[in-house]
Coordinates of C-alpha atoms in Angstrom, one line a residue:
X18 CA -15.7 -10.9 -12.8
X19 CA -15.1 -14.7 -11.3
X20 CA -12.4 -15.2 -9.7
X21 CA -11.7 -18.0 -11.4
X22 CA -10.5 -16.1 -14.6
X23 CA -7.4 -17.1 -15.6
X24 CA -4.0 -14.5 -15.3
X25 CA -3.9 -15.5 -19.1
X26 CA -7.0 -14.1 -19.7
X27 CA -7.0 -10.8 -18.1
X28 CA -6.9 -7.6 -19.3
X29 CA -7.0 -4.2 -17.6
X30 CA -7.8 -0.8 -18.6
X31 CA -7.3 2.3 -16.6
X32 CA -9.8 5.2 -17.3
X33 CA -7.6 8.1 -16.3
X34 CA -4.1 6.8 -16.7
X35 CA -2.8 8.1 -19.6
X36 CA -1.7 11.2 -17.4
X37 CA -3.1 10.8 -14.0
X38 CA -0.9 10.1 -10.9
X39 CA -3.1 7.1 -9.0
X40 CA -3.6 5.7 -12.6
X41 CA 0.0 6.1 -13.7
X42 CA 1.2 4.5 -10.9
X43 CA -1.4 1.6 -11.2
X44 CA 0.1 1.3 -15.3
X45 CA 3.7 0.8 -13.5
X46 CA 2.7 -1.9 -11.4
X47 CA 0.5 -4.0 -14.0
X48 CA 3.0 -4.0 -16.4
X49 CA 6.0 -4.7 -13.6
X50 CA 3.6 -7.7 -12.8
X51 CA 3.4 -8.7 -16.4
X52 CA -0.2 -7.7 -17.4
X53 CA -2.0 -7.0 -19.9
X54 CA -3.1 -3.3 -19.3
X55 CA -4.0 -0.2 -21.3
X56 CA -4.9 3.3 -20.4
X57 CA -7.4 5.9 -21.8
X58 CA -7.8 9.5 -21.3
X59 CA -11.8 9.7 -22.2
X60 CA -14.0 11.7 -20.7
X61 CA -16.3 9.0 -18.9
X62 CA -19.3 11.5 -19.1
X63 CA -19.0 11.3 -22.8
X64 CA -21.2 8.5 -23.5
X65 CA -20.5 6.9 -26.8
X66 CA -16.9 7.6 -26.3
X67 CA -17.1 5.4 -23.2
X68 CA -18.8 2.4 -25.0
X69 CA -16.4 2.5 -27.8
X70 CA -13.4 2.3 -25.7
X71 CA -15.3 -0.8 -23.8
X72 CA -16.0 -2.6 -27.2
X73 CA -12.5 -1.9 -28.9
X74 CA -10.7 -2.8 -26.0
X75 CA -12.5 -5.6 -24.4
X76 CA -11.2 -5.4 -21.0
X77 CA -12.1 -8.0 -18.0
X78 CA -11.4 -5.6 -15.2
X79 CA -11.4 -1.6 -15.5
X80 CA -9.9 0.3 -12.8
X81 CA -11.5 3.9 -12.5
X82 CA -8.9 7.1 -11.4
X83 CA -10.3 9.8 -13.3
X84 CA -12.4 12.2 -12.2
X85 CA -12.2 15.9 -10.2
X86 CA -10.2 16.8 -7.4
X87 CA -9.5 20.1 -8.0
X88 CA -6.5 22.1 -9.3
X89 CA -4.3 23.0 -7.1
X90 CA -7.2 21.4 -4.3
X91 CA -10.8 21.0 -3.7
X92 CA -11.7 24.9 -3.4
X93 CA -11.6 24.6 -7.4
X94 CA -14.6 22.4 -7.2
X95 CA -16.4 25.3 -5.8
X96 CA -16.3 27.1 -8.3
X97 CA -17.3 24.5 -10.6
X98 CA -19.6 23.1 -9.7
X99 CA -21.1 21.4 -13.3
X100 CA -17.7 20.4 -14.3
X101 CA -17.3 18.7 -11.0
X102 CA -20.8 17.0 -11.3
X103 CA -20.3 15.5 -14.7
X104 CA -16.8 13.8 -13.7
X105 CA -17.4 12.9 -10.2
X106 CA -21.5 11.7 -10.7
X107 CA -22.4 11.4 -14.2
X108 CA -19.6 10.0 -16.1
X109 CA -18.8 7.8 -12.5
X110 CA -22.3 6.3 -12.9
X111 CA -22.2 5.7 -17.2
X112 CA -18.4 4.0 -17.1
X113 CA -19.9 1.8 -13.9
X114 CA -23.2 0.8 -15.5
X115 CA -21.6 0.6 -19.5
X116 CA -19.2 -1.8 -17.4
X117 CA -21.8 -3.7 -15.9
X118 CA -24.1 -4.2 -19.2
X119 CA -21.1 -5.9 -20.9
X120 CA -19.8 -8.3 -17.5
X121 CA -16.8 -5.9 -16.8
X122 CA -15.5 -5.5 -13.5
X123 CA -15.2 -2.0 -12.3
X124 CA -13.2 -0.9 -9.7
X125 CA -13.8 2.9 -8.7
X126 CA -10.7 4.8 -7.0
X127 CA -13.0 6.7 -4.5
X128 CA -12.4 9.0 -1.0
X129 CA -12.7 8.5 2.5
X130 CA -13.5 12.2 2.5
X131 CA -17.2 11.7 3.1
X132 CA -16.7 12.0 6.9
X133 CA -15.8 13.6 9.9
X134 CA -14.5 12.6 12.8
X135 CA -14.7 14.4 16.2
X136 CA -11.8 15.8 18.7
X137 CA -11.0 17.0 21.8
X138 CA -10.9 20.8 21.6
X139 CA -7.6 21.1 20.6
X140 CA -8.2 18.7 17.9
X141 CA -5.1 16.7 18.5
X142 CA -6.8 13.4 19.6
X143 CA -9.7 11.5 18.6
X144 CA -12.7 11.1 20.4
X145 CA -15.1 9.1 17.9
X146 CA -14.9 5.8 17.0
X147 CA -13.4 5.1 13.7
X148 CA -16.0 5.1 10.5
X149 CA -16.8 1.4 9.0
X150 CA -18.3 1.3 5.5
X151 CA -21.5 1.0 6.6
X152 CA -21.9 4.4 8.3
X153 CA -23.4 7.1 6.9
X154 CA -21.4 10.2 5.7
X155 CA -21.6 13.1 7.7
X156 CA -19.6 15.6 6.0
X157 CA -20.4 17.6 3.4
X158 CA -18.7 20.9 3.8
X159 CA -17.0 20.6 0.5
X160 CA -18.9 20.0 -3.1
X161 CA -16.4 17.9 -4.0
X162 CA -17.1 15.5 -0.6
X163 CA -21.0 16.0 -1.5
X164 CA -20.5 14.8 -5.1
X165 CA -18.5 11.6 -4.0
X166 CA -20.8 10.5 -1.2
X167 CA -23.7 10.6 -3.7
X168 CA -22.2 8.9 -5.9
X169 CA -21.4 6.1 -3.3
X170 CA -24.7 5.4 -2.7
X171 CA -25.6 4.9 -5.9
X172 CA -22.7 3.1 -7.3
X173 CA -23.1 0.8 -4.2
X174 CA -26.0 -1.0 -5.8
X175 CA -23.8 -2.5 -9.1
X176 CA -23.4 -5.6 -8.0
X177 CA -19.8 -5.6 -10.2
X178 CA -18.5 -2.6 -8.5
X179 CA -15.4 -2.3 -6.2
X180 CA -15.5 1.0 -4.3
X181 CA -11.9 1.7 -2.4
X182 CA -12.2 4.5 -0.2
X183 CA -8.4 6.3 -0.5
X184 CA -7.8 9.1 2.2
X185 CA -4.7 12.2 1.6
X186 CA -2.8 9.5 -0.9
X187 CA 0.9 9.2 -0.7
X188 CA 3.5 8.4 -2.8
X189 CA 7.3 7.2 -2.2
X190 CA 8.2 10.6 -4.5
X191 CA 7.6 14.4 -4.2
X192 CA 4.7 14.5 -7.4
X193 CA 2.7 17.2 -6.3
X194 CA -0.7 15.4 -5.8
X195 CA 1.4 13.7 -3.2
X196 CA -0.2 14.3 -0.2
X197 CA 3.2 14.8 1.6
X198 CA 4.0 17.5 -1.0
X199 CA 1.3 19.6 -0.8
X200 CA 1.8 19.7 3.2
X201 CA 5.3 20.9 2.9
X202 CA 4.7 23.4 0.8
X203 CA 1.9 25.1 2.8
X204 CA 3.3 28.0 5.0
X205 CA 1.2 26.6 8.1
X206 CA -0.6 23.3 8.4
X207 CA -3.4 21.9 11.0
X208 CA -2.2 19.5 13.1
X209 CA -5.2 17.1 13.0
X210 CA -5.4 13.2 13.1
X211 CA -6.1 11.2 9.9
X212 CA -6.4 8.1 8.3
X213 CA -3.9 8.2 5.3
X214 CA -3.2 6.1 1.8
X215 CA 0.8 4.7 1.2
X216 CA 0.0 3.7 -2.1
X217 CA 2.9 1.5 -2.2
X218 CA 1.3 -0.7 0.2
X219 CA -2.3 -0.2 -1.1
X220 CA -2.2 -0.3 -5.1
X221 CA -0.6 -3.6 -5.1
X222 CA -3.6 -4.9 -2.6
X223 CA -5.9 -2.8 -5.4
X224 CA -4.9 -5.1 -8.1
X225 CA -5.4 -8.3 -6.4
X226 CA -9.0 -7.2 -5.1
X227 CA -10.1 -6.7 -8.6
X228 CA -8.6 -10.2 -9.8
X229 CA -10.3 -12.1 -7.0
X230 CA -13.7 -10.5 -7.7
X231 CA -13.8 -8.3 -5.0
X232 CA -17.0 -6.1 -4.8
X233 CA -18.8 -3.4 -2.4
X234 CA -17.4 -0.5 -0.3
X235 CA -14.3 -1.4 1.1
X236 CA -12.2 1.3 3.6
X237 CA -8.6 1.8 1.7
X238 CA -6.0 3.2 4.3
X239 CA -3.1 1.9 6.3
X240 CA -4.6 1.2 9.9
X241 CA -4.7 3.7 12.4
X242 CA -4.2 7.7 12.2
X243 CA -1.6 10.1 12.2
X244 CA -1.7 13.9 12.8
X245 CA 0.0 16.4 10.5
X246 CA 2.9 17.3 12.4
X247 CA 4.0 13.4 13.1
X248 CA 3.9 13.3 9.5
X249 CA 6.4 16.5 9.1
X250 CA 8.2 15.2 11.9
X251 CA 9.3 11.8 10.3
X252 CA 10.2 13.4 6.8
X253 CA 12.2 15.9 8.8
X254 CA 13.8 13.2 10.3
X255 CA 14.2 10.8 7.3
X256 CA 14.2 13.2 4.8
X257 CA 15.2 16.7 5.1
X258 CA 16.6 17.8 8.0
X259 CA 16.6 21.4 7.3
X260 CA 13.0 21.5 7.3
X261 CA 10.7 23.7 9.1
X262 CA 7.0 24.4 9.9
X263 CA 4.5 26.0 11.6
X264 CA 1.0 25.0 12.6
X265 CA -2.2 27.3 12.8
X266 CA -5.9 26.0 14.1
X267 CA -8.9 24.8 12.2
X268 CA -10.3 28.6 12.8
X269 CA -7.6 30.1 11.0
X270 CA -7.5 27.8 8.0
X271 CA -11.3 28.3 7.3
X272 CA -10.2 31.7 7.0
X273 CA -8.4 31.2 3.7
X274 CA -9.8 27.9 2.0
X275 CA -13.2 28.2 0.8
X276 CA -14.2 25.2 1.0
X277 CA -14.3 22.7 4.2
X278 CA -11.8 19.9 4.5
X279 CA -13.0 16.5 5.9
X280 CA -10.7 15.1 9.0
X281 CA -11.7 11.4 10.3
X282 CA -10.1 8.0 10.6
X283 CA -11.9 5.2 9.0
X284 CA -12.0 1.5 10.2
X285 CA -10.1 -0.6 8.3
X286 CA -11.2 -4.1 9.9
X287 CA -12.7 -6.1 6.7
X288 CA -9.7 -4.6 4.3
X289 CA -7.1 -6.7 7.2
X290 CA -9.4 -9.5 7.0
X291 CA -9.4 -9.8 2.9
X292 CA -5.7 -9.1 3.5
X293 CA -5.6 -12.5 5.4
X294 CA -7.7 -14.3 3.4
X295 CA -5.6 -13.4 0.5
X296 CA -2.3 -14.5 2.7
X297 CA -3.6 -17.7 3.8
X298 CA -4.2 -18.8 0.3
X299 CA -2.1 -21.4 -1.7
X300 CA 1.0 -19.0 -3.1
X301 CA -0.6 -16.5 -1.2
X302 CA -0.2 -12.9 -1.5
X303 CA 2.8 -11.7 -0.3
X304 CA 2.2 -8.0 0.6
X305 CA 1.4 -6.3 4.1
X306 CA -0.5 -3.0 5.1
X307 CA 1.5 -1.7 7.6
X308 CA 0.2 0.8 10.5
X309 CA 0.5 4.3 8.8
X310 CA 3.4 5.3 11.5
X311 CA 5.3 2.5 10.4
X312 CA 4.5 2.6 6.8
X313 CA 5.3 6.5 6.7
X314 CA 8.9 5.8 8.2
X315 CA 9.4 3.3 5.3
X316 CA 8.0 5.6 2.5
X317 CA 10.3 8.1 3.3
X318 CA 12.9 5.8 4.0
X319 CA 12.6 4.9 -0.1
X320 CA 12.2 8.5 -0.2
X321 CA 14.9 9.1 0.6
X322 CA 17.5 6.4 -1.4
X323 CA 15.3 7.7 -4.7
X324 CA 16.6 11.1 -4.0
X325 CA 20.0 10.3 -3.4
X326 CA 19.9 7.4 -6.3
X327 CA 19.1 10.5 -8.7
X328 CA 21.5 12.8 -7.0
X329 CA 18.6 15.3 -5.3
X330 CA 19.2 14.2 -1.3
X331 CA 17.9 16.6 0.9
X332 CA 19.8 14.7 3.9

């Protein structure tokens, strides 16, 4: 879609956000923003269902968050293995192409999850150079990180296509596909460096991407890495106090999850160059993406005032 296409004209359709978390969040900030957007829950593997939705709607940009993660984590997708295959690759590939056939912009909510990094032997530093979007992927250890670098390479070749390449997402609340909540909750965590999402940072960045036309693989994290227990350390500090955890090694966790789980940081050089571009234009964008220590301390800085807004403080 041009970028000339007037605000006027726009309209936006989330597939997956009638009750998904990414895709809910995205319906918050559309309509904060003043735009025209709608959600659906259909299956994008269902074929017909898809094109109808297209053609009764008649959206300029569609912004994919559906597919499967895994309940309550990627060991799910294990297990199921067709059900996995017909969200993550088949239905990906019909929403992207039925998008493409009528001029619609797609923009595909996609992982980072496709690699690994390596680290010293205690893995609490990095020893590789950070992944661009051209590399390869080089982790498959889950089916669910197999399924979505597939897919990539595929969906690559629309020439329409936006691919943003989220990594353990996080959100200024405690939903529990927050990346943040799932880690407190666990009775022992890795301590491993990682390249991490603040969607409050990113989704607003998401938007603007698919109005200017945007297109390609594009590597959707704050800069930098940050390893578990700096994470637990600044939500301890910011907000709860009275929390506690304890760590346990890469050996031990393979012990109870069955499937592996992808550590890496990816280089996020051409998102702080769009970024720039989009700052230096006239009434230009007036967002940042903060480096992930920094932006951490502010997410659970707001946290923190939305618990004790609704009464819930944990300081």
């Amino acid at each position: 879609m041009s970028s000339a296409t007037t605000s006027a004209a726009r309209r936006f359709l989330i597939w997956g956000g009638a009750t998904g978390w990414v895709g809910g969040h995205l319906e918050k900030l559309l309509i904060s923003q003043g735009k025209d957007v709608h959600t659906t829950g259909v299956r994008m593997e269902n074929q017909i269902e898809v094109q109808r939705v297209l053609d009764e709607i008649w959206p300029t940009h569609v912004i994919n968050c559906a597919g499967k993660t895994g309940r309550p984590n990627v060991d799910w997708c294990e297990d199921h293995k067709l059900e996995t295959i017909r969200a993550n690759v088949i239905g990906t590939l019909i929403l992207a192409d039925e998008c493409e056939k009528r001029g619609v912009h797609c923009t595909v909510m996609a992982t980072g999850c496709i690699y690994a990094s390596q680290y010293t032997p205690d893995h609490t530093h990095l020893t590789s150079s950070s992944f661009r979007e051209t590399d390869p992927a080089n982790f498959s250890g889950s089916f669910y990180s197999y399924t979505k670098s597939r897919v990539e390479d595929i969906l690559k070749h629309y020439p329409s296509v936006l691919i943003l390449r989220l990594r353990m997402p996080v959100s200024d609340d405690l939903h529990p596909r927050n990346f943040v909540t799932k880690i407190t909750a666990y009775a022992r965590v890795v301590n491993i460096p990682n390249s991490n999402s603040i969607l409050y940072d990113l989704l607003p960045l998401a938007i603007a991407m698919a109005e200017h036309g945007e297109t390609g693989i594009v590597n959707f994290t704050n800069p930098g890495a940050i390893s578990h227990n700096e994470v637990l350390g600044l939500y301890q500090e910011i907000v709860d106090p009275g929390f506690r955890w304890e760590n346990f090694t890469l050996e031990e966790q393979r012990g109870v999850v069955k499937a592996g789980r992808s550590n890496c940081e990816l280089d996020v050089t051409k998102l702080l160059g769009i970024v720039k571009r989009y700052q230096a234009e006239e009434g230009g964008w007036e967002g940042e993406v903060p480096e992930i220590s920094v932006a951490y301390r502010r997410c659970f800085e707001r946290m923190r005032e939305g618990l004790q807004s609704r009464g819930g403080a944990l300081a």
